[in-house]
PDB file of C-alpha atoms in Angstrom:
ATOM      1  CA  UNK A   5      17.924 -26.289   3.308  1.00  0.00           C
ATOM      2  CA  UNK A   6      15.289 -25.404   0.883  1.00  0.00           C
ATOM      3  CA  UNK A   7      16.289 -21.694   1.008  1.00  0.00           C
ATOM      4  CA  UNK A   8      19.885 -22.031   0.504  1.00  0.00           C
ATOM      5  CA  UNK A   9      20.183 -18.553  -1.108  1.00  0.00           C
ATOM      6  CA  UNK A  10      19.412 -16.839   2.540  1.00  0.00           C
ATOM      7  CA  UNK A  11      23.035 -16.549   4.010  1.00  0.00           C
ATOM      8  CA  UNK A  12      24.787 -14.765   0.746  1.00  0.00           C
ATOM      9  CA  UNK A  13      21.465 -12.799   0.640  1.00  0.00           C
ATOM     10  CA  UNK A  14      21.489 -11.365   3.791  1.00  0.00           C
ATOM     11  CA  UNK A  15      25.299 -10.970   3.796  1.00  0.00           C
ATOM     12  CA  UNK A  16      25.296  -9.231   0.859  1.00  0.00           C
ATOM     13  CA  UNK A  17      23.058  -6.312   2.772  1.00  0.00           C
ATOM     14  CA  UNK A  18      25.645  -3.538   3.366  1.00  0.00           C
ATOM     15  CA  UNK A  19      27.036  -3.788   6.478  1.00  0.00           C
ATOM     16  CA  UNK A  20      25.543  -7.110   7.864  1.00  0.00           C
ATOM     17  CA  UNK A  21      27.708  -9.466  10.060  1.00  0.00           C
ATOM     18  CA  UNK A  22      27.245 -13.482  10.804  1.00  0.00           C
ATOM     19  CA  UNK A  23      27.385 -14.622  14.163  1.00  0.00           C
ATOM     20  CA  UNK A  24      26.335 -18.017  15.837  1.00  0.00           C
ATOM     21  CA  UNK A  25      24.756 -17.767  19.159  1.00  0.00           C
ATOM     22  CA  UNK A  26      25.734 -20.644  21.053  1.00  0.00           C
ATOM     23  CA  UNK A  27      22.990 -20.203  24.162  1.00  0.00           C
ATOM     24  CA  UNK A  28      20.084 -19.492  21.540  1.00  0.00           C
ATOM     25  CA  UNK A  29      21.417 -22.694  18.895  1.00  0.00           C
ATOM     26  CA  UNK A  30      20.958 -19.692  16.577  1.00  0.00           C
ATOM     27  CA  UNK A  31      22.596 -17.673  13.328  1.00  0.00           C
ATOM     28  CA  UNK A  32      21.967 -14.257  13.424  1.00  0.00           C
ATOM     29  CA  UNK A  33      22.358 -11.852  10.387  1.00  0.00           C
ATOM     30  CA  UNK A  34      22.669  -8.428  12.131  1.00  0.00           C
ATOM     31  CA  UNK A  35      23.845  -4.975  10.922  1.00  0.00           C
ATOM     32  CA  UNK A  36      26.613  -2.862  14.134  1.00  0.00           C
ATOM     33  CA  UNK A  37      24.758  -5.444  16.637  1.00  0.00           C
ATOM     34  CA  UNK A  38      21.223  -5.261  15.798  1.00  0.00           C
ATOM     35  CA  UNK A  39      19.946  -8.117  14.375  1.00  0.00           C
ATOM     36  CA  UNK A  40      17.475  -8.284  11.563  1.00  0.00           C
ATOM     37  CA  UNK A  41      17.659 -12.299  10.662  1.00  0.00           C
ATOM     38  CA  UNK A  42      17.745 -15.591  13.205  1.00  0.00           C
ATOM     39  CA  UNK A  43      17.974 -18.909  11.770  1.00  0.00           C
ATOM     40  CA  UNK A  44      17.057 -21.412  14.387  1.00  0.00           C
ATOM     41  CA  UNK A  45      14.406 -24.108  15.128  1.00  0.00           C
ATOM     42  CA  UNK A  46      11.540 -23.975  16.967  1.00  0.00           C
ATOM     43  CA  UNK A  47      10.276 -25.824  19.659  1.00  0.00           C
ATOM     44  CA  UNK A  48       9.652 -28.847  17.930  1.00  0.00           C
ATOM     45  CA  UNK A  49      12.758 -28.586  15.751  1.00  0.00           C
ATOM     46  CA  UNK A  50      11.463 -27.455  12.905  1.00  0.00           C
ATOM     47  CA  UNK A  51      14.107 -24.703  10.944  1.00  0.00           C
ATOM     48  CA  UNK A  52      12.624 -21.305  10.774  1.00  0.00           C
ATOM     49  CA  UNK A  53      13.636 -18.051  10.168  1.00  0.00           C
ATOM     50  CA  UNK A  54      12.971 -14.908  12.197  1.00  0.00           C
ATOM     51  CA  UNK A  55      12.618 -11.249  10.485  1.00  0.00           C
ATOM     52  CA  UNK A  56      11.389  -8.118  11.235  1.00  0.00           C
ATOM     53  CA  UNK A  57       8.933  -6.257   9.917  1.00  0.00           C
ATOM     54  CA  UNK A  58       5.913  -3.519  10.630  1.00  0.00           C
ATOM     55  CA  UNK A  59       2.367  -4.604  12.301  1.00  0.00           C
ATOM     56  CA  UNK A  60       0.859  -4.214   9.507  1.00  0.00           C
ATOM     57  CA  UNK A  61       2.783  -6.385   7.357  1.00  0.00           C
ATOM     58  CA  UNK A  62       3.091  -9.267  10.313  1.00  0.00           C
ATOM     59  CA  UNK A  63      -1.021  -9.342   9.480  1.00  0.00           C
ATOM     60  CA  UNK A  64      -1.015  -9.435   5.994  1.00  0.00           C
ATOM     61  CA  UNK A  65       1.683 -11.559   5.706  1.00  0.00           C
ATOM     62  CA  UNK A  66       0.640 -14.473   8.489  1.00  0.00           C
ATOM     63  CA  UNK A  67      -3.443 -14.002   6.385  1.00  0.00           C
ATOM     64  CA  UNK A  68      -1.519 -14.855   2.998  1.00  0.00           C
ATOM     65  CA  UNK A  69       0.514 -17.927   3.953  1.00  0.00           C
ATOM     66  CA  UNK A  70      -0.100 -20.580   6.031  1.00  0.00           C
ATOM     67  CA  UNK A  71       3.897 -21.382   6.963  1.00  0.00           C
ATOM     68  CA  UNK A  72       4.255 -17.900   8.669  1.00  0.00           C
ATOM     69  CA  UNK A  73       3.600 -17.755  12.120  1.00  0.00           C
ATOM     70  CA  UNK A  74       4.031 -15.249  15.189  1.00  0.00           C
ATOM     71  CA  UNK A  75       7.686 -14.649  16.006  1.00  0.00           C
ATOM     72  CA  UNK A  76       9.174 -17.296  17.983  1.00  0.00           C
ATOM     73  CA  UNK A  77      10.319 -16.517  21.200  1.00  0.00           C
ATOM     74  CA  UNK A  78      10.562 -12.781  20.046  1.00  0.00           C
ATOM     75  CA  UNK A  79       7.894  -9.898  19.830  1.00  0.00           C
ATOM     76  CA  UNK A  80       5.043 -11.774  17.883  1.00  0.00           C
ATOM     77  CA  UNK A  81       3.868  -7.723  16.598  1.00  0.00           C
ATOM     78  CA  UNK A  82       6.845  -6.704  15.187  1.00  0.00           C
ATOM     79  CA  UNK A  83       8.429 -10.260  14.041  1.00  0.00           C
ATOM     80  CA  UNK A  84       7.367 -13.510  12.198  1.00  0.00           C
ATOM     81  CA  UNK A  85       8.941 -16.847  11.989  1.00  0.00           C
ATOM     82  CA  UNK A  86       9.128 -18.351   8.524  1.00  0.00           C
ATOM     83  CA  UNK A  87       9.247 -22.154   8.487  1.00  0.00           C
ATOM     84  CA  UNK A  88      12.047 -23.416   6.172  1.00  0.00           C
ATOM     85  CA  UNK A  89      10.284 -26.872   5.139  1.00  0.00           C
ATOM     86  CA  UNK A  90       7.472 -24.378   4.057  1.00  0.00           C
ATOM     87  CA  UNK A  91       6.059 -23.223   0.675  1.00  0.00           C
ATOM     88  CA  UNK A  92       6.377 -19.322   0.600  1.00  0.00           C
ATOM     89  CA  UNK A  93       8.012 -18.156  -2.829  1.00  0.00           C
ATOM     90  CA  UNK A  94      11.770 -16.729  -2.743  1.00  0.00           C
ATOM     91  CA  UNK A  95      10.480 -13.993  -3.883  1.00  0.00           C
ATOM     92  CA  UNK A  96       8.256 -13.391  -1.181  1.00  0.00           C
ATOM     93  CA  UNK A  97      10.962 -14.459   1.749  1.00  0.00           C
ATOM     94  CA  UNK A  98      13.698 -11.912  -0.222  1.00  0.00           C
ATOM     95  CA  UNK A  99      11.321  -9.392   0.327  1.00  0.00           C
ATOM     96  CA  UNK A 100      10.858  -9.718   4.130  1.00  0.00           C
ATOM     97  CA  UNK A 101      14.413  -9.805   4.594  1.00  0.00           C
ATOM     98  CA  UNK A 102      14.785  -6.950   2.368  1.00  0.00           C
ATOM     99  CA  UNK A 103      12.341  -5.214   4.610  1.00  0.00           C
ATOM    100  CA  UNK A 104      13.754  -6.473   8.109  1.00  0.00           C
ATOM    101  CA  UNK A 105      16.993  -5.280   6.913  1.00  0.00           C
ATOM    102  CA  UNK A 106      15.861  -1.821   6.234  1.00  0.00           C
ATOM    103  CA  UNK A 107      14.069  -1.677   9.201  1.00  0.00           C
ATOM    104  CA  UNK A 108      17.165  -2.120  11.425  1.00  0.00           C
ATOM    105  CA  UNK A 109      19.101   0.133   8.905  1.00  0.00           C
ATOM    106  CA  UNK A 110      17.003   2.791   9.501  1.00  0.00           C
ATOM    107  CA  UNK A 111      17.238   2.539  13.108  1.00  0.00           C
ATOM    108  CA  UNK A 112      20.501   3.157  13.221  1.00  0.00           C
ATOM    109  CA  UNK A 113      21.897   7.073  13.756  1.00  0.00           C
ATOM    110  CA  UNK A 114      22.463   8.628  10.234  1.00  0.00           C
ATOM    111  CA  UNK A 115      26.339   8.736  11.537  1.00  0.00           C
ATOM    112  CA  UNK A 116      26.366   5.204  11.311  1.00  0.00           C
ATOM    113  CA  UNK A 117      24.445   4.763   8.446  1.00  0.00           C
ATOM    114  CA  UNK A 118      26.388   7.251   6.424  1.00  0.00           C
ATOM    115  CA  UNK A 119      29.530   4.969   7.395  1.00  0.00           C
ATOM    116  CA  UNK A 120      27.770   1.766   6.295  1.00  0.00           C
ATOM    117  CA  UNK A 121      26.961   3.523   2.604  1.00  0.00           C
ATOM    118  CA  UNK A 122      30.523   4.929   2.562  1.00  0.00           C
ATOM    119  CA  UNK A 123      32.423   1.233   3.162  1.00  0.00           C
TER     120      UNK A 123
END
């Protein structure tokens, strides 16, 4: 894989868990369930990644590069697929996960955030 940093990344979020989803052929990076990463294929079989991210960003991000498209199989105004065999900079992907992460982080209750920090 061309982006063979993105499992240690996303593990290395505080709190995140691995799981493989057998019915969706699918890893998911997720932090007390709620996934903010899916590494799959779409329906051509072509590896992408799934993240999260606001409306906004979705726009600006599927204007500025050509290998990010509407999320696959998931809300297409709230996620993006990334394809793998693609050309966006690490940079650039680090940053959506960083932001995808957060996203779910910050939906969780402060509780259970408070008991993510504290680990």
């Amino acid at each position: 894989m061309k982006y063979d940093f993105i499992q240690g990344y996303c593990l290395s979020k505080k709190g995140s868990e691995e799981d493989y989803k057998k019915e969706w052929d699918t890893i998911c990076f997720s932090v007390r369930g709620k996934i903010f990463a899916l590494i799959g294929n779409d329906n051509t079989g072509k590896p992408i990644i799934s993240l999260k991210h606001t409306p906004e960003q979705g726009m600006e991000l599927r204007k500025k590069y050509k290998d990010i498209t509407p999320g696959y199989y998931l809300n297409k105004t709230l996620w993006s697929s990334v394809f793998l065999s693609g050309n966006i900079p690490e940079t650039a992907l680090k940053q959506m996960l960083d932001v995808s992460y957060e996203l779910i982080f910050n939906s969780l209750s402060k509780k259970i955030q408070n008991e993510i920090t504290n680990q």
